[in-house]
Amino acid sequence: MSLVKPVLEIVGLEKHFLNCEALRGVDMSIPAGQIVGLLGPNASGKTTLLKTVAGLLQPTAGRIHYAEGAEPGPEARKTIAFCPDALTFPGWMRVRDAFGFYREMYSDYVQARADELMGILELDQLQDTYVRRLSKGMKERLVLSLTFSRETRLYLLDEPLDGIDPVGKMKVIDAILALQPEGASTLVSTHLVKDIERIFDSVYFLSKGRIVFTGACDAMREENNQTVEQAYLEVFIREGSI
């Protein structure tokens, strides 16, 4: 039995809003050194789950255990880098200012990682460009670069491929593979399964706030002769979600 503790463990997580049960008894365990997919159609609860893990929302019930026994709140947030699906920047901010802000804000910011990411995602020639003038796809690349400029234990990526052209998607996927530190893990929420499934070690399918399937990707391919996309379609058609 492995004595290595997961970087994230969720037990019975619930999140209720006024007339909505966004999360209903979610259980998850994210091992160290893995890239895990959180897959589901829009409005399935993926963003709510990531925001709750990141400490931006308070859970209604359940427990979240973070890396190295960190307590929920500011201590836990030091072990997490969250890449939201949208991030608002001040109108005066240029690309270089955004990196400067992260450098001042986070003690785990690593300039060498930021420089490498700017090269991979083709932001190095845009450092003097105002962020507000970037295309949606380039803004997505910027937020991803800022997230991975931190060297931490867990990366949470919310729909990182949304609004990015096919070539840009490949660059984002390559960046995720190249920049995840040894022993760290990445949890990626997306509904664009086919575009990104090759990088996942395991997946969780989320439907209407519940985990309806979980599995190791290699086993799905080798034992069931099934791609992640095929399993996704099978499960969510059965659930009536797509």
JSON list of N, CA and C in Angstrom, two decimals, residues 38 42 45-51 81-86 136 140 143-144 147 155-162 186-191:
[
{"chain": "A", "resi": 38, "resn": "LEU", "atom": "N", "xyz": [-11.69, 16.61, -15.21]},
{"chain": "A", "resi": 38, "resn": "LEU", "atom": "CA", "xyz": [-13.02, 16.77, -14.61]},
{"chain": "A", "resi": 38, "resn": "LEU", "atom": "C", "xyz": [-13.95, 17.12, -15.77]},
{"chain": "A", "resi": 42, "resn": "ASN", "atom": "N", "xyz": [-21.75, 21.75, -19.96]},
{"chain": "A", "resi": 42, "resn": "ASN", "atom": "CA", "xyz": [-21.96, 23.02, -19.27]},
{"chain": "A", "resi": 42, "resn": "ASN", "atom": "C", "xyz": [-23.06, 22.88, -18.22]},
{"chain": "A", "resi": 45, "resn": "GLY", "atom": "N", "xyz": [-21.58, 21.63, -12.89]},
{"chain": "A", "resi": 45, "resn": "GLY", "atom": "CA", "xyz": [-21.02, 21.92, -11.57]},
{"chain": "A", "resi": 45, "resn": "GLY", "atom": "C", "xyz": [-19.50, 21.98, -11.53]},
{"chain": "A", "resi": 46, "resn": "LYS", "atom": "N", "xyz": [-18.86, 21.91, -12.70]},
{"chain": "A", "resi": 46, "resn": "LYS", "atom": "CA", "xyz": [-17.39, 21.87, -12.74]},
{"chain": "A", "resi": 46, "resn": "LYS", "atom": "C", "xyz": [-16.76, 23.13, -12.15]},
{"chain": "A", "resi": 47, "resn": "THR", "atom": "N", "xyz": [-17.23, 24.30, -12.58]},
{"chain": "A", "resi": 47, "resn": "THR", "atom": "CA", "xyz": [-16.65, 25.55, -12.08]},
{"chain": "A", "resi": 47, "resn": "THR", "atom": "C", "xyz": [-16.92, 25.71, -10.59]},
{"chain": "A", "resi": 48, "resn": "THR", "atom": "N", "xyz": [-18.11, 25.35, -10.15]},
{"chain": "A", "resi": 48, "resn": "THR", "atom": "CA", "xyz": [-18.43, 25.42, -8.71]},
{"chain": "A", "resi": 48, "resn": "THR", "atom": "C", "xyz": [-17.47, 24.55, -7.91]},
{"chain": "A", "resi": 49, "resn": "LEU", "atom": "N", "xyz": [-17.19, 23.35, -8.41]},
{"chain": "A", "resi": 49, "resn": "LEU", "atom": "CA", "xyz": [-16.27, 22.45, -7.71]},
{"chain": "A", "resi": 49, "resn": "LEU", "atom": "C", "xyz": [-14.88, 23.06, -7.62]},
{"chain": "A", "resi": 50, "resn": "LEU", "atom": "N", "xyz": [-14.37, 23.58, -8.73]},
{"chain": "A", "resi": 50, "resn": "LEU", "atom": "CA", "xyz": [-13.01, 24.15, -8.70]},
{"chain": "A", "resi": 50, "resn": "LEU", "atom": "C", "xyz": [-12.96, 25.38, -7.79]},
{"chain": "A", "resi": 51, "resn": "LYS", "atom": "N", "xyz": [-13.96, 26.23, -7.86]},
{"chain": "A", "resi": 51, "resn": "LYS", "atom": "CA", "xyz": [-13.97, 27.43, -7.00]},
{"chain": "A", "resi": 51, "resn": "LYS", "atom": "C", "xyz": [-14.06, 27.06, -5.52]},
{"chain": "A", "resi": 81, "resn": "ALA", "atom": "N", "xyz": [-2.80, 26.70, -7.41]},
{"chain": "A", "resi": 81, "resn": "ALA", "atom": "CA", "xyz": [-2.80, 27.76, -8.41]},
{"chain": "A", "resi": 81, "resn": "ALA", "atom": "C", "xyz": [-4.05, 27.56, -9.26]},
{"chain": "A", "resi": 82, "resn": "PHE", "atom": "N", "xyz": [-4.95, 28.53, -9.24]},
{"chain": "A", "resi": 82, "resn": "PHE", "atom": "CA", "xyz": [-6.24, 28.40, -9.91]},
{"chain": "A", "resi": 82, "resn": "PHE", "atom": "C", "xyz": [-6.26, 29.24, -11.18]},
{"chain": "A", "resi": 83, "resn": "CYS", "atom": "N", "xyz": [-6.58, 28.58, -12.29]},
{"chain": "A", "resi": 83, "resn": "CYS", "atom": "CA", "xyz": [-6.72, 29.26, -13.59]},
{"chain": "A", "resi": 83, "resn": "CYS", "atom": "C", "xyz": [-8.21, 29.32, -13.93]},
{"chain": "A", "resi": 84, "resn": "PRO", "atom": "N", "xyz": [-8.87, 30.45, -13.71]},
{"chain": "A", "resi": 84, "resn": "PRO", "atom": "CA", "xyz": [-10.31, 30.55, -13.98]},
{"chain": "A", "resi": 84, "resn": "PRO", "atom": "C", "xyz": [-10.59, 30.60, -15.47]},
{"chain": "A", "resi": 85, "resn": "ASP", "atom": "N", "xyz": [-11.86, 30.41, -15.83]},
{"chain": "A", "resi": 85, "resn": "ASP", "atom": "CA", "xyz": [-12.22, 30.47, -17.24]},
{"chain": "A", "resi": 85, "resn": "ASP", "atom": "C", "xyz": [-12.26, 31.91, -17.74]},
{"chain": "A", "resi": 86, "resn": "ALA", "atom": "N", "xyz": [-12.27, 32.88, -16.83]},
{"chain": "A", "resi": 86, "resn": "ALA", "atom": "CA", "xyz": [-12.23, 34.29, -17.20]},
{"chain": "A", "resi": 86, "resn": "ALA", "atom": "C", "xyz": [-11.59, 35.06, -16.06]},
{"chain": "A", "resi": 136, "resn": "LYS", "atom": "N", "xyz": [-9.43, 36.86, -27.28]},
{"chain": "A", "resi": 136, "resn": "LYS", "atom": "CA", "xyz": [-9.88, 35.96, -26.22]},
{"chain": "A", "resi": 136, "resn": "LYS", "atom": "C", "xyz": [-8.90, 34.80, -26.05]},
{"chain": "A", "resi": 140, "resn": "GLU", "atom": "N", "xyz": [-6.60, 33.81, -22.76]},
{"chain": "A", "resi": 140, "resn": "GLU", "atom": "CA", "xyz": [-6.60, 32.48, -22.14]},
{"chain": "A", "resi": 140, "resn": "GLU", "atom": "C", "xyz": [-5.16, 31.99, -21.96]},
{"chain": "A", "resi": 143, "resn": "VAL", "atom": "N", "xyz": [-3.57, 33.87, -18.97]},
{"chain": "A", "resi": 143, "resn": "VAL", "atom": "CA", "xyz": [-4.00, 33.39, -17.65]},
{"chain": "A", "resi": 143, "resn": "VAL", "atom": "C", "xyz": [-3.35, 32.05, -17.34]},
{"chain": "A", "resi": 144, "resn": "LEU", "atom": "N", "xyz": [-3.24, 31.18, -18.34]},
{"chain": "A", "resi": 144, "resn": "LEU", "atom": "CA", "xyz": [-2.58, 29.89, -18.13]},
{"chain": "A", "resi": 144, "resn": "LEU", "atom": "C", "xyz": [-1.10, 30.09, -17.78]},
{"chain": "A", "resi": 147, "resn": "THR", "atom": "N", "xyz": [-0.76, 31.23, -14.23]},
{"chain": "A", "resi": 147, "resn": "THR", "atom": "CA", "xyz": [-1.03, 30.13, -13.30]},
{"chain": "A", "resi": 147, "resn": "THR", "atom": "C", "xyz": [0.18, 29.23, -13.14]},
{"chain": "A", "resi": 155, "resn": "TYR", "atom": "N", "xyz": [-2.64, 22.41, -9.51]},
{"chain": "A", "resi": 155, "resn": "TYR", "atom": "CA", "xyz": [-3.10, 23.40, -10.48]},
{"chain": "A", "resi": 155, "resn": "TYR", "atom": "C", "xyz": [-4.54, 23.06, -10.86]},
{"chain": "A", "resi": 156, "resn": "LEU", "atom": "N", "xyz": [-5.41, 24.05, -10.78]},
{"chain": "A", "resi": 156, "resn": "LEU", "atom": "CA", "xyz": [-6.81, 23.90, -11.13]},
{"chain": "A", "resi": 156, "resn": "LEU", "atom": "C", "xyz": [-7.07, 24.72, -12.38]},
{"chain": "A", "resi": 157, "resn": "LEU", "atom": "N", "xyz": [-7.42, 24.07, -13.47]},
{"chain": "A", "resi": 157, "resn": "LEU", "atom": "CA", "xyz": [-7.63, 24.76, -14.75]},
{"chain": "A", "resi": 157, "resn": "LEU", "atom": "C", "xyz": [-9.08, 24.63, -15.16]},
{"chain": "A", "resi": 158, "resn": "ASP", "atom": "N", "xyz": [-9.77, 25.75, -15.27]},
{"chain": "A", "resi": 158, "resn": "ASP", "atom": "CA", "xyz": [-11.19, 25.75, -15.61]},
{"chain": "A", "resi": 158, "resn": "ASP", "atom": "C", "xyz": [-11.35, 26.10, -17.09]},
{"chain": "A", "resi": 159, "resn": "GLU", "atom": "N", "xyz": [-11.71, 25.10, -17.89]},
{"chain": "A", "resi": 159, "resn": "GLU", "atom": "CA", "xyz": [-11.93, 25.25, -19.33]},
{"chain": "A", "resi": 159, "resn": "GLU", "atom": "C", "xyz": [-10.76, 26.00, -20.00]},
{"chain": "A", "resi": 160, "resn": "PRO", "atom": "N", "xyz": [-9.54, 25.48, -19.91]},
{"chain": "A", "resi": 160, "resn": "PRO", "atom": "CA", "xyz": [-8.39, 26.22, -20.44]},
{"chain": "A", "resi": 160, "resn": "PRO", "atom": "C", "xyz": [-8.33, 26.28, -21.96]},
{"chain": "A", "resi": 161, "resn": "LEU", "atom": "N", "xyz": [-9.16, 25.50, -22.68]},
{"chain": "A", "resi": 161, "resn": "LEU", "atom": "CA", "xyz": [-9.12, 25.50, -24.13]},
{"chain": "A", "resi": 161, "resn": "LEU", "atom": "C", "xyz": [-10.24, 26.31, -24.76]},
{"chain": "A", "resi": 162, "resn": "ASP", "atom": "N", "xyz": [-11.12, 26.87, -23.94]},
{"chain": "A", "resi": 162, "resn": "ASP", "atom": "CA", "xyz": [-12.25, 27.63, -24.47]},
{"chain": "A", "resi": 162, "resn": "ASP", "atom": "C", "xyz": [-11.76, 28.86, -25.23]},
{"chain": "A", "resi": 186, "resn": "THR", "atom": "N", "xyz": [-2.46, 18.25, -11.70]},
{"chain": "A", "resi": 186, "resn": "THR", "atom": "CA", "xyz": [-3.29, 19.24, -12.38]},
{"chain": "A", "resi": 186, "resn": "THR", "atom": "C", "xyz": [-4.68, 18.65, -12.56]},
{"chain": "A", "resi": 187, "resn": "LEU", "atom": "N", "xyz": [-5.70, 19.41, -12.15]},
{"chain": "A", "resi": 187, "resn": "LEU", "atom": "CA", "xyz": [-7.09, 19.03, -12.35]},
{"chain": "A", "resi": 187, "resn": "LEU", "atom": "C", "xyz": [-7.67, 19.97, -13.39]},
{"chain": "A", "resi": 188, "resn": "VAL", "atom": "N", "xyz": [-8.09, 19.40, -14.52]},
{"chain": "A", "resi": 188, "resn": "VAL", "atom": "CA", "xyz": [-8.54, 20.19, -15.67]},
{"chain": "A", "resi": 188, "resn": "VAL", "atom": "C", "xyz": [-10.03, 19.96, -15.88]},
{"chain": "A", "resi": 189, "resn": "SER", "atom": "N", "xyz": [-10.83, 21.02, -15.81]},
{"chain": "A", "resi": 189, "resn": "SER", "atom": "CA", "xyz": [-12.25, 20.88, -16.14]},
{"chain": "A", "resi": 189, "resn": "SER", "atom": "C", "xyz": [-12.44, 21.28, -17.60]},
{"chain": "A", "resi": 190, "resn": "THR", "atom": "N", "xyz": [-13.23, 20.47, -18.33]},
{"chain": "A", "resi": 190, "resn": "THR", "atom": "CA", "xyz": [-13.51, 20.78, -19.73]},
{"chain": "A", "resi": 190, "resn": "THR", "atom": "C", "xyz": [-14.68, 19.97, -20.23]},
{"chain": "A", "resi": 191, "resn": "HIS", "atom": "N", "xyz": [-15.30, 20.47, -21.29]},
{"chain": "A", "resi": 191, "resn": "HIS", "atom": "CA", "xyz": [-16.28, 19.67, -22.04]},
{"chain": "A", "resi": 191, "resn": "HIS", "atom": "C", "xyz": [-15.73, 19.34, -23.42]}
]
